[in-house]
mmCIF file of N, CA and C in Angstrom:
data_model
loop_
_atom_site.group_PDB
_atom_site.id
_atom_site.type_symbol
_atom_site.label_atom_id
_atom_site.label_comp_id
_atom_site.label_asym_id
_atom_site.label_seq_id
_atom_site.Cartn_x
_atom_site.Cartn_y
_atom_site.Cartn_z
ATOM 1 N N MET A 1352 -57.767 -15.348 51.023
ATOM 2 C CA MET A 1352 -58.174 -15.645 52.382
ATOM 3 C C MET A 1352 -59.664 -15.901 52.469
ATOM 4 N N ASN A 1353 -60.457 -15.476 51.507
ATOM 5 C CA ASN A 1353 -61.906 -15.597 51.594
ATOM 6 C C ASN A 1353 -62.389 -17.023 51.810
ATOM 7 N N ASP A 1354 -61.669 -18.002 51.284
ATOM 8 C CA ASP A 1354 -62.126 -19.375 51.455
ATOM 9 C C ASP A 1354 -61.414 -20.091 52.604
ATOM 10 N N LEU A 1355 -60.513 -19.413 53.316
ATOM 11 C CA LEU A 1355 -59.829 -19.999 54.472
ATOM 12 C C LEU A 1355 -60.479 -19.546 55.770
ATOM 13 N N ARG A 1356 -60.533 -20.448 56.704
ATOM 14 C CA ARG A 1356 -61.033 -20.134 58.038
ATOM 15 C C ARG A 1356 -60.113 -20.804 59.050
ATOM 16 N N CYS A 1357 -60.254 -20.369 60.298
ATOM 17 C CA CYS A 1357 -59.512 -21.020 61.368
ATOM 18 C C CYS A 1357 -60.474 -21.349 62.502
ATOM 19 N N VAL A 1358 -60.081 -22.322 63.287
ATOM 20 C CA VAL A 1358 -60.865 -22.765 64.426
ATOM 21 C C VAL A 1358 -59.882 -23.156 65.530
ATOM 22 N N VAL A 1359 -60.300 -22.947 66.763
ATOM 23 C CA VAL A 1359 -59.530 -23.398 67.926
ATOM 24 C C VAL A 1359 -60.367 -24.478 68.603
ATOM 25 N N ILE A 1360 -59.741 -25.598 68.893
ATOM 26 C CA ILE A 1360 -60.427 -26.708 69.550
ATOM 27 C C ILE A 1360 -59.682 -27.025 70.831
ATOM 28 N N LEU A 1361 -60.406 -26.971 71.947
ATOM 29 C CA LEU A 1361 -59.799 -27.194 73.256
ATOM 30 C C LEU A 1361 -60.242 -28.522 73.843
ATOM 31 N N ASN A 1362 -59.355 -29.120 74.625
ATOM 32 C CA ASN A 1362 -59.683 -30.352 75.325
ATOM 33 C C ASN A 1362 -60.855 -30.075 76.264
ATOM 34 N N SER A 1363 -61.891 -30.868 76.161
ATOM 35 C CA SER A 1363 -63.122 -30.656 76.927
ATOM 36 C C SER A 1363 -62.926 -30.762 78.437
ATOM 37 N N GLU A 1364 -61.830 -31.333 78.887
ATOM 38 C CA GLU A 1364 -61.585 -31.502 80.320
ATOM 39 C C GLU A 1364 -60.863 -30.319 80.958
ATOM 40 N N LEU A 1365 -60.492 -29.314 80.164
ATOM 41 C CA LEU A 1365 -59.740 -28.179 80.706
ATOM 42 C C LEU A 1365 -60.617 -27.271 81.553
ATOM 43 N N PRO A 1366 -60.120 -26.874 82.731
ATOM 44 C CA PRO A 1366 -60.829 -25.849 83.502
ATOM 45 C C PRO A 1366 -60.689 -24.493 82.803
ATOM 46 N N THR A 1367 -61.530 -23.563 83.153
ATOM 47 C CA THR A 1367 -61.615 -22.272 82.467
ATOM 48 C C THR A 1367 -60.277 -21.558 82.303
ATOM 49 N N GLY A 1368 -59.504 -21.415 83.362
ATOM 50 C CA GLY A 1368 -58.232 -20.685 83.286
ATOM 51 C C GLY A 1368 -57.240 -21.326 82.343
ATOM 52 N N LYS A 1369 -57.110 -22.644 82.430
ATOM 53 C CA LYS A 1369 -56.186 -23.353 81.542
ATOM 54 C C LYS A 1369 -56.690 -23.327 80.104
ATOM 55 N N ALA A 1370 -58.006 -23.359 79.918
ATOM 56 C CA ALA A 1370 -58.578 -23.276 78.570
ATOM 57 C C ALA A 1370 -58.297 -21.908 77.960
ATOM 58 N N ALA A 1371 -58.456 -20.844 78.754
ATOM 59 C CA ALA A 1371 -58.189 -19.489 78.249
ATOM 60 C C ALA A 1371 -56.723 -19.357 77.850
ATOM 61 N N ASN A 1372 -55.830 -19.911 78.665
ATOM 62 C CA ASN A 1372 -54.404 -19.881 78.344
ATOM 63 C C ASN A 1372 -54.124 -20.647 77.055
ATOM 64 N N ALA A 1373 -54.681 -21.845 76.936
ATOM 65 C CA ALA A 1373 -54.449 -22.656 75.735
ATOM 66 C C ALA A 1373 -54.974 -21.937 74.487
ATOM 67 N N ALA A 1374 -56.159 -21.349 74.571
ATOM 68 C CA ALA A 1374 -56.722 -20.629 73.421
ATOM 69 C C ALA A 1374 -55.834 -19.446 73.037
ATOM 70 N N ALA A 1375 -55.317 -18.743 74.036
ATOM 71 C CA ALA A 1375 -54.444 -17.595 73.755
ATOM 72 C C ALA A 1375 -53.151 -18.028 73.085
ATOM 73 N N VAL A 1376 -52.529 -19.083 73.590
ATOM 74 C CA VAL A 1376 -51.267 -19.574 73.029
ATOM 75 C C VAL A 1376 -51.478 -20.042 71.590
ATOM 76 N N ILE A 1377 -52.516 -20.826 71.372
ATOM 77 C CA ILE A 1377 -52.813 -21.333 70.029
ATOM 78 C C ILE A 1377 -53.108 -20.173 69.076
ATOM 79 N N SER A 1378 -53.912 -19.211 69.525
ATOM 80 C CA SER A 1378 -54.289 -18.080 68.673
ATOM 81 C C SER A 1378 -53.094 -17.212 68.299
ATOM 82 N N LEU A 1379 -52.190 -17.008 69.253
ATOM 83 C CA LEU A 1379 -50.996 -16.218 68.956
ATOM 84 C C LEU A 1379 -50.177 -16.886 67.852
ATOM 85 N N THR A 1380 -50.036 -18.197 67.936
ATOM 86 C CA THR A 1380 -49.286 -18.919 66.918
ATOM 87 C C THR A 1380 -50.036 -18.919 65.588
ATOM 88 N N LEU A 1381 -51.364 -19.043 65.624
ATOM 89 C CA LEU A 1381 -52.154 -18.946 64.388
ATOM 90 C C LEU A 1381 -51.913 -17.605 63.705
ATOM 91 N N GLY A 1382 -51.926 -16.524 64.481
ATOM 92 C CA GLY A 1382 -51.697 -15.191 63.920
ATOM 93 C C GLY A 1382 -50.308 -15.024 63.347
ATOM 94 N N GLN A 1383 -49.333 -15.634 63.991
ATOM 95 C CA GLN A 1383 -47.954 -15.548 63.505
ATOM 96 C C GLN A 1383 -47.803 -16.323 62.199
ATOM 97 N N ARG A 1384 -48.409 -17.486 62.121
ATOM 98 C CA ARG A 1384 -48.282 -18.322 60.927
ATOM 99 C C ARG A 1384 -49.190 -17.873 59.788
ATOM 100 N N HIS A 1385 -50.260 -17.152 60.131
ATOM 101 C CA HIS A 1385 -51.242 -16.737 59.121
ATOM 102 C C HIS A 1385 -51.588 -15.262 59.309
ATOM 103 N N PRO A 1386 -50.621 -14.378 59.088
ATOM 104 C CA PRO A 1386 -50.867 -12.947 59.323
ATOM 105 C C PRO A 1386 -51.943 -12.355 58.423
ATOM 106 N N HIS A 1387 -52.290 -13.036 57.325
ATOM 107 C CA HIS A 1387 -53.350 -12.548 56.441
ATOM 108 C C HIS A 1387 -54.715 -12.537 57.120
ATOM 109 N N PHE A 1388 -54.849 -13.224 58.255
ATOM 110 C CA PHE A 1388 -56.117 -13.208 58.993
ATOM 111 C C PHE A 1388 -56.338 -11.897 59.747
ATOM 112 N N VAL A 1389 -55.289 -11.129 59.954
ATOM 113 C CA VAL A 1389 -55.416 -9.877 60.706
ATOM 114 C C VAL A 1389 -55.959 -8.793 59.784
ATOM 115 N N GLY A 1390 -57.039 -8.158 60.230
ATOM 116 C CA GLY A 1390 -57.664 -7.105 59.440
ATOM 117 C C GLY A 1390 -56.892 -5.801 59.507
ATOM 118 N N SER A 1391 -57.359 -4.825 58.738
ATOM 119 C CA SER A 1391 -56.720 -3.509 58.733
ATOM 120 C C SER A 1391 -56.931 -2.816 60.080
ATOM 121 N N GLU A 1392 -56.102 -1.801 60.320
ATOM 122 C CA GLU A 1392 -56.188 -1.091 61.599
ATOM 123 C C GLU A 1392 -57.585 -0.504 61.775
ATOM 124 N N LEU A 1393 -57.952 -0.312 63.027
ATOM 125 C CA LEU A 1393 -59.235 0.266 63.381
ATOM 126 C C LEU A 1393 -59.009 1.696 63.862
ATOM 127 N N ILE A 1394 -59.849 2.597 63.418
ATOM 128 C CA ILE A 1394 -59.771 3.987 63.858
ATOM 129 C C ILE A 1394 -61.053 4.295 64.619
ATOM 130 N N ASP A 1395 -60.901 4.721 65.876
ATOM 131 C CA ASP A 1395 -62.092 5.025 66.674
ATOM 132 C C ASP A 1395 -62.618 6.431 66.373
ATOM 133 N N GLY A 1396 -63.690 6.793 67.050
ATOM 134 C CA GLY A 1396 -64.344 8.078 66.818
ATOM 135 C C GLY A 1396 -63.489 9.279 67.146
ATOM 136 N N SER A 1397 -62.429 9.103 67.906
ATOM 137 C CA SER A 1397 -61.518 10.193 68.240
ATOM 138 C C SER A 1397 -60.322 10.238 67.292
ATOM 139 N N GLY A 1398 -60.313 9.357 66.321
ATOM 140 C CA GLY A 1398 -59.202 9.308 65.384
ATOM 141 C C GLY A 1398 -58.027 8.471 65.867
ATOM 142 N N GLN A 1399 -58.168 7.828 67.006
ATOM 143 C CA GLN A 1399 -57.113 6.976 67.581
ATOM 144 C C GLN A 1399 -57.025 5.664 66.805
ATOM 145 N N SER A 1400 -55.818 5.259 66.445
ATOM 146 C CA SER A 1400 -55.585 4.025 65.712
ATOM 147 C C SER A 1400 -55.406 2.847 66.669
ATOM 148 N N HIS A 1401 -55.986 1.705 66.292
ATOM 149 C CA HIS A 1401 -55.863 0.461 67.068
ATOM 150 C C HIS A 1401 -55.490 -0.660 66.106
ATOM 151 N N PRO A 1402 -54.704 -1.633 66.565
ATOM 152 C CA PRO A 1402 -54.337 -2.747 65.685
ATOM 153 C C PRO A 1402 -55.583 -3.459 65.153
ATOM 154 N N GLY A 1403 -55.459 -3.961 63.929
ATOM 155 C CA GLY A 1403 -56.560 -4.698 63.326
ATOM 156 C C GLY A 1403 -56.813 -6.017 64.035
ATOM 157 N N LEU A 1404 -58.040 -6.463 63.960
ATOM 158 C CA LEU A 1404 -58.452 -7.745 64.525
ATOM 159 C C LEU A 1404 -58.857 -8.666 63.383
ATOM 160 N N ILE A 1405 -59.052 -9.904 63.688
ATOM 161 C CA ILE A 1405 -59.463 -10.858 62.662
ATOM 162 C C ILE A 1405 -60.884 -10.515 62.211
ATOM 163 N N PRO A 1406 -61.113 -10.381 60.895
ATOM 164 C CA PRO A 1406 -62.429 -9.989 60.400
ATOM 165 C C PRO A 1406 -63.424 -11.140 60.247
ATOM 166 N N VAL A 1407 -63.007 -12.373 60.528
ATOM 167 C CA VAL A 1407 -63.909 -13.526 60.489
ATOM 168 C C VAL A 1407 -63.938 -14.136 61.884
ATOM 169 N N GLY A 1408 -64.997 -14.831 62.196
ATOM 170 C CA GLY A 1408 -65.105 -15.451 63.520
ATOM 171 C C GLY A 1408 -64.102 -16.575 63.717
ATOM 172 N N ILE A 1409 -63.753 -16.800 64.969
ATOM 173 C CA ILE A 1409 -62.914 -17.948 65.330
ATOM 174 C C ILE A 1409 -63.722 -18.795 66.311
ATOM 175 N N PRO A 1410 -64.351 -19.855 65.835
ATOM 176 C CA PRO A 1410 -65.070 -20.708 66.775
ATOM 177 C C PRO A 1410 -64.083 -21.366 67.739
ATOM 178 N N VAL A 1411 -64.461 -21.436 68.987
ATOM 179 C CA VAL A 1411 -63.676 -22.150 69.993
ATOM 180 C C VAL A 1411 -64.528 -23.343 70.400
ATOM 181 N N LEU A 1412 -64.080 -24.520 69.968
ATOM 182 C CA LEU A 1412 -64.856 -25.742 70.128
ATOM 183 C C LEU A 1412 -64.237 -26.651 71.179
ATOM 184 N N SER A 1413 -64.957 -27.703 71.511
ATOM 185 C CA SER A 1413 -64.557 -28.628 72.561
ATOM 186 C C SER A 1413 -64.439 -30.037 71.993
ATOM 187 N N ALA A 1414 -63.414 -30.767 72.419
ATOM 188 C CA ALA A 1414 -63.216 -32.146 71.966
ATOM 189 C C ALA A 1414 -62.484 -32.946 73.031
ATOM 190 N N SER A 1415 -62.723 -34.238 73.048
ATOM 191 C CA SER A 1415 -61.974 -35.128 73.941
ATOM 192 C C SER A 1415 -60.573 -35.317 73.372
ATOM 193 N N ASN A 1416 -59.684 -35.873 74.169
ATOM 194 C CA ASN A 1416 -58.328 -36.128 73.692
ATOM 195 C C ASN A 1416 -58.349 -37.084 72.492
ATOM 196 N N GLU A 1417 -59.241 -38.071 72.525
ATOM 197 C CA GLU A 1417 -59.360 -39.005 71.411
ATOM 198 C C GLU A 1417 -59.826 -38.280 70.150
ATOM 199 N N GLN A 1418 -60.793 -37.379 70.299
ATOM 200 C CA GLN A 1418 -61.263 -36.599 69.151
ATOM 201 C C GLN A 1418 -60.145 -35.712 68.607
ATOM 202 N N LEU A 1419 -59.369 -35.106 69.500
ATOM 203 C CA LEU A 1419 -58.250 -34.272 69.062
ATOM 204 C C LEU A 1419 -57.260 -35.101 68.248
ATOM 205 N N ARG A 1420 -56.966 -36.314 68.707
ATOM 206 C CA ARG A 1420 -56.051 -37.198 67.990
ATOM 207 C C ARG A 1420 -56.599 -37.538 66.596
ATOM 208 N N SER A 1421 -57.877 -37.834 66.534
ATOM 209 C CA SER A 1421 -58.520 -38.149 65.259
ATOM 210 C C SER A 1421 -58.491 -36.940 64.323
ATOM 211 N N LEU A 1422 -58.789 -35.760 64.868
ATOM 212 C CA LEU A 1422 -58.755 -34.539 64.067
ATOM 213 C C LEU A 1422 -57.358 -34.290 63.505
ATOM 214 N N LEU A 1423 -56.352 -34.576 64.300
ATOM 215 C CA LEU A 1423 -54.973 -34.389 63.862
ATOM 216 C C LEU A 1423 -54.689 -35.197 62.606
ATOM 217 N N SER A 1424 -55.077 -36.468 62.605
ATOM 218 C CA SER A 1424 -54.820 -37.300 61.428
ATOM 219 C C SER A 1424 -55.677 -36.859 60.248
ATOM 220 N N GLN A 1425 -56.906 -36.422 60.502
ATOM 221 C CA GLN A 1425 -57.768 -35.946 59.421
ATOM 222 C C GLN A 1425 -57.229 -34.647 58.813
ATOM 223 N N CYS A 1426 -56.626 -33.807 59.638
ATOM 224 C CA CYS A 1426 -56.030 -32.565 59.129
ATOM 225 C C CYS A 1426 -54.941 -32.876 58.116
ATOM 226 N N ALA A 1427 -54.168 -33.920 58.379
ATOM 227 C CA ALA A 1427 -53.114 -34.318 57.447
ATOM 228 C C ALA A 1427 -53.732 -34.748 56.120
ATOM 229 N N GLU A 1428 -54.843 -35.491 56.180
ATOM 230 C CA GLU A 1428 -55.520 -35.940 54.963
ATOM 231 C C GLU A 1428 -56.039 -34.754 54.144
ATOM 232 N N TYR A 1429 -56.574 -33.736 54.824
ATOM 233 C CA TYR A 1429 -57.118 -32.554 54.153
ATOM 234 C C TYR A 1429 -56.017 -31.572 53.727
ATOM 235 N N GLY A 1430 -54.824 -31.736 54.288
ATOM 236 C CA GLY A 1430 -53.750 -30.785 54.007
ATOM 237 C C GLY A 1430 -53.900 -29.485 54.781
ATOM 238 N N PHE A 1431 -54.617 -29.526 55.896
ATOM 239 C CA PHE A 1431 -54.820 -28.346 56.736
ATOM 240 C C PHE A 1431 -53.575 -28.071 57.574
ATOM 241 N N ASP A 1432 -53.353 -26.803 57.857
ATOM 242 C CA ASP A 1432 -52.313 -26.430 58.805
ATOM 243 C C ASP A 1432 -52.907 -26.580 60.196
ATOM 244 N N ARG A 1433 -52.121 -27.095 61.127
ATOM 245 C CA ARG A 1433 -52.607 -27.215 62.502
ATOM 246 C C ARG A 1433 -51.521 -26.846 63.485
ATOM 247 N N ILE A 1434 -51.967 -26.273 64.583
ATOM 248 C CA ILE A 1434 -51.084 -25.883 65.675
ATOM 249 C C ILE A 1434 -51.501 -26.720 66.873
ATOM 250 N N LEU A 1435 -50.573 -27.461 67.428
ATOM 251 C CA LEU A 1435 -50.868 -28.336 68.562
ATOM 252 C C LEU A 1435 -50.324 -27.743 69.847
ATOM 253 N N PHE A 1436 -51.046 -27.978 70.926
ATOM 254 C CA PHE A 1436 -50.584 -27.525 72.237
ATOM 255 C C PHE A 1436 -50.625 -28.720 73.189
ATOM 256 N N PRO A 1437 -49.494 -29.442 73.317
ATOM 257 C CA PRO A 1437 -49.435 -30.601 74.211
ATOM 258 C C PRO A 1437 -49.532 -30.179 75.685
ATOM 259 N N VAL A 1438 -49.983 -31.103 76.529
ATOM 260 C CA VAL A 1438 -50.164 -30.811 77.956
ATOM 261 C C VAL A 1438 -48.882 -30.325 78.619
ATOM 262 N N GLU A 1439 -47.739 -30.756 78.119
ATOM 263 C CA GLU A 1439 -46.467 -30.336 78.702
ATOM 264 C C GLU A 1439 -46.291 -28.817 78.643
ATOM 265 N N GLY A 1440 -47.026 -28.160 77.772
ATOM 266 C CA GLY A 1440 -46.943 -26.713 77.644
ATOM 267 C C GLY A 1440 -47.431 -25.952 78.864
ATOM 268 N N GLN A 1441 -48.247 -26.587 79.693
ATOM 269 C CA GLN A 1441 -48.707 -25.934 80.920
ATOM 270 C C GLN A 1441 -48.058 -26.525 82.170
ATOM 271 N N MET A 1442 -47.007 -27.302 81.964
ATOM 272 C CA MET A 1442 -46.302 -27.905 83.101
ATOM 273 C C MET A 1442 -45.054 -27.135 83.480
ATOM 274 N N THR A 1443 -44.657 -26.175 82.653
ATOM 275 C CA THR A 1443 -43.449 -25.397 82.917
ATOM 276 C C THR A 1443 -43.544 -24.060 82.200
ATOM 277 N N VAL A 1444 -42.806 -23.084 82.683
ATOM 278 C CA VAL A 1444 -42.696 -21.805 81.975
ATOM 279 C C VAL A 1444 -41.369 -21.717 81.231
ATOM 280 N N ASP A 1445 -40.603 -22.793 81.273
ATOM 281 C CA ASP A 1445 -39.305 -22.878 80.612
ATOM 282 C C ASP A 1445 -39.500 -23.559 79.255
ATOM 283 N N TYR A 1446 -39.397 -22.785 78.177
ATOM 284 C CA TYR A 1446 -39.663 -23.326 76.838
ATOM 285 C C TYR A 1446 -38.684 -24.442 76.475
ATOM 286 N N THR A 1447 -37.445 -24.354 76.920
ATOM 287 C CA THR A 1447 -36.477 -25.413 76.646
ATOM 288 C C THR A 1447 -36.910 -26.714 77.301
ATOM 289 N N ALA A 1448 -37.356 -26.637 78.559
ATOM 290 C CA ALA A 1448 -37.837 -27.829 79.263
ATOM 291 C C ALA A 1448 -39.079 -28.395 78.570
ATOM 292 N N PHE A 1449 -39.966 -27.510 78.119
ATOM 293 C CA PHE A 1449 -41.167 -27.926 77.387
ATOM 294 C C PHE A 1449 -40.767 -28.664 76.110
ATOM 295 N N SER A 1450 -39.871 -28.065 75.350
ATOM 296 C CA SER A 1450 -39.410 -28.660 74.093
ATOM 297 C C SER A 1450 -38.766 -30.023 74.329
ATOM 298 N N GLU A 1451 -37.951 -30.130 75.366
ATOM 299 C CA GLU A 1451 -37.288 -31.399 75.683
ATOM 300 C C GLU A 1451 -38.299 -32.463 76.092
ATOM 301 N N ALA A 1452 -39.312 -32.082 76.874
ATOM 302 C CA ALA A 1452 -40.332 -33.032 77.302
ATOM 303 C C ALA A 1452 -41.097 -33.577 76.098
ATOM 304 N N VAL A 1453 -41.491 -32.696 75.194
ATOM 305 C CA VAL A 1453 -42.232 -33.119 74.003
ATOM 306 C C VAL A 1453 -41.374 -34.015 73.116
ATOM 307 N N SER A 1454 -40.077 -33.739 73.049
ATOM 308 C CA SER A 1454 -39.195 -34.521 72.174
ATOM 309 C C SER A 1454 -39.087 -35.982 72.607
ATOM 310 N N ARG A 1455 -39.460 -36.286 73.834
ATOM 311 C CA ARG A 1455 -39.375 -37.659 74.343
ATOM 312 C C ARG A 1455 -40.674 -38.447 74.153
ATOM 313 N N ILE A 1456 -41.717 -37.819 73.618
ATOM 314 C CA ILE A 1456 -43.025 -38.470 73.511
ATOM 315 C C ILE A 1456 -43.360 -38.708 72.039
ATOM 316 N N PRO A 1457 -43.612 -39.957 71.653
ATOM 317 C CA PRO A 1457 -44.008 -40.224 70.268
ATOM 318 C C PRO A 1457 -45.322 -39.500 69.939
ATOM 319 N N THR A 1458 -45.473 -39.101 68.699
ATOM 320 C CA THR A 1458 -46.640 -38.344 68.254
ATOM 321 C C THR A 1458 -47.948 -38.974 68.715
ATOM 322 N N GLU A 1459 -48.090 -40.268 68.520
ATOM 323 C CA GLU A 1459 -49.355 -40.935 68.850
ATOM 324 C C GLU A 1459 -49.643 -40.985 70.352
ATOM 325 N N GLU A 1460 -48.654 -40.676 71.193
ATOM 326 C CA GLU A 1460 -48.861 -40.690 72.638
ATOM 327 C C GLU A 1460 -49.036 -39.296 73.233
ATOM 328 N N LEU A 1461 -48.884 -38.263 72.424
ATOM 329 C CA LEU A 1461 -49.064 -36.902 72.938
ATOM 330 C C LEU A 1461 -50.505 -36.683 73.386
ATOM 331 N N GLN A 1462 -50.647 -36.017 74.505
ATOM 332 C CA GLN A 1462 -51.958 -35.602 75.008
ATOM 333 C C GLN A 1462 -52.041 -34.104 74.754
ATOM 334 N N HIS A 1463 -53.171 -33.637 74.230
ATOM 335 C CA HIS A 1463 -53.260 -32.247 73.816
ATOM 336 C C HIS A 1463 -54.232 -31.428 74.653
ATOM 337 N N LEU A 1464 -53.807 -30.192 74.945
ATOM 338 C CA LEU A 1464 -54.694 -29.219 75.577
ATOM 339 C C LEU A 1464 -55.627 -28.646 74.521
ATOM 340 N N GLY A 1465 -55.137 -28.596 73.294
ATOM 341 C CA GLY A 1465 -55.947 -28.073 72.207
ATOM 342 C C GLY A 1465 -55.160 -27.982 70.927
ATOM 343 N N MET A 1466 -55.845 -27.469 69.917
ATOM 344 C CA MET A 1466 -55.215 -27.284 68.618
ATOM 345 C C MET A 1466 -55.926 -26.192 67.850
ATOM 346 N N GLY A 1467 -55.195 -25.587 66.950
ATOM 347 C CA GLY A 1467 -55.761 -24.634 66.015
ATOM 348 C C GLY A 1467 -55.655 -25.233 64.634
ATOM 349 N N ILE A 1468 -56.670 -24.989 63.809
ATOM 350 C CA ILE A 1468 -56.665 -25.526 62.454
ATOM 351 C C ILE A 1468 -56.988 -24.401 61.483
ATOM 352 N N VAL A 1469 -56.265 -24.358 60.379
ATOM 353 C CA VAL A 1469 -56.548 -23.434 59.284
ATOM 354 C C VAL A 1469 -56.755 -24.270 58.041
ATOM 355 N N GLY A 1470 -57.870 -24.006 57.362
ATOM 356 C CA GLY A 1470 -58.141 -24.747 56.145
ATOM 357 C C GLY A 1470 -59.282 -24.156 55.353
ATOM 358 N N GLU A 1471 -59.570 -24.777 54.245
ATOM 359 C CA GLU A 1471 -60.659 -24.337 53.380
ATOM 360 C C GLU A 1471 -61.973 -24.386 54.160
ATOM 361 N N LYS A 1472 -62.745 -23.321 54.052
ATOM 362 C CA LYS A 1472 -63.932 -23.099 54.877
ATOM 363 C C LYS A 1472 -64.907 -24.283 54.909
ATOM 364 N N LYS A 1473 -65.346 -24.751 53.776
ATOM 365 C CA LYS A 1473 -66.354 -25.815 53.740
ATOM 366 C C LYS A 1473 -65.814 -27.122 54.310
ATOM 367 N N ALA A 1474 -64.599 -27.473 53.949
ATOM 368 C CA ALA A 1474 -64.000 -28.710 54.446
ATOM 369 C C ALA A 1474 -63.760 -28.632 55.957
ATOM 370 N N LEU A 1475 -63.350 -27.463 56.443
ATOM 371 C CA LEU A 1475 -63.120 -27.290 57.879
ATOM 372 C C LEU A 1475 -64.434 -27.384 58.648
ATOM 373 N N ARG A 1476 -65.492 -26.795 58.113
ATOM 374 C CA ARG A 1476 -66.816 -26.911 58.756
ATOM 375 C C ARG A 1476 -67.267 -28.369 58.820
ATOM 376 N N LYS A 1477 -67.042 -29.096 57.729
ATOM 377 C CA LYS A 1477 -67.418 -30.512 57.696
ATOM 378 C C LYS A 1477 -66.626 -31.298 58.747
ATOM 379 N N LEU A 1478 -65.330 -31.018 58.837
ATOM 380 C CA LEU A 1478 -64.472 -31.713 59.787
ATOM 381 C C LEU A 1478 -64.903 -31.479 61.237
ATOM 382 N N THR A 1479 -65.358 -30.275 61.540
ATOM 383 C CA THR A 1479 -65.657 -29.911 62.933
ATOM 384 C C THR A 1479 -67.154 -29.847 63.241
ATOM 385 N N ALA A 1480 -68.002 -30.259 62.315
ATOM 386 C CA ALA A 1480 -69.454 -30.090 62.448
ATOM 387 C C ALA A 1480 -70.042 -30.729 63.704
ATOM 388 N N LYS A 1481 -69.484 -31.813 64.167
ATOM 389 C CA LYS A 1481 -70.061 -32.511 65.325
ATOM 390 C C LYS A 1481 -69.552 -31.990 66.666
ATOM 391 N N LEU A 1482 -68.602 -31.065 66.618
ATOM 392 C CA LEU A 1482 -68.054 -30.530 67.873
ATOM 393 C C LEU A 1482 -68.921 -29.411 68.416
ATOM 394 N N LYS A 1483 -68.978 -29.311 69.733
ATOM 395 C CA LYS A 1483 -69.756 -28.253 70.396
ATOM 396 C C LYS A 1483 -68.849 -27.100 70.765
ATOM 397 N N LEU A 1484 -69.463 -25.937 70.974
ATOM 398 C CA LEU A 1484 -68.714 -24.790 71.469
ATOM 399 C C LEU A 1484 -68.125 -25.128 72.832
ATOM 400 N N PHE A 1485 -66.926 -24.620 73.117
ATOM 401 C CA PHE A 1485 -66.301 -24.857 74.413
ATOM 402 C C PHE A 1485 -67.070 -24.093 75.492
ATOM 403 N N GLY A 1486 -67.202 -24.719 76.643
ATOM 404 C CA GLY A 1486 -67.807 -24.021 77.765
ATOM 405 C C GLY A 1486 -69.103 -24.575 78.091
#
């Protein structure tokens, strides 16, 4: 894991609440797909145990929809794992309806709220170097 990092990239047009939701959804899926990112449990001064957190930073960056599309294709070239969150994900709370909506849209026409990327540290930094922090 030492040479792997992850990053969350959000659509620059998202308002704060929708951005927080998108980051949470993407991060939950990143943790599920890459459980090695979760650190060991934390013990506080009273001896109380708490679940481990990620021991490396997770930059939350900002990109336009066009940049997100470009990053998606570049991730394939690098062999990076990516988690996509299409706009349809915030249009319903019914996962079946969400899944059906996405199934009708060709990949190149999907509009994204954001994405998570996991890849080799140096290559991932190079890929995202021109992006700014979200907010």
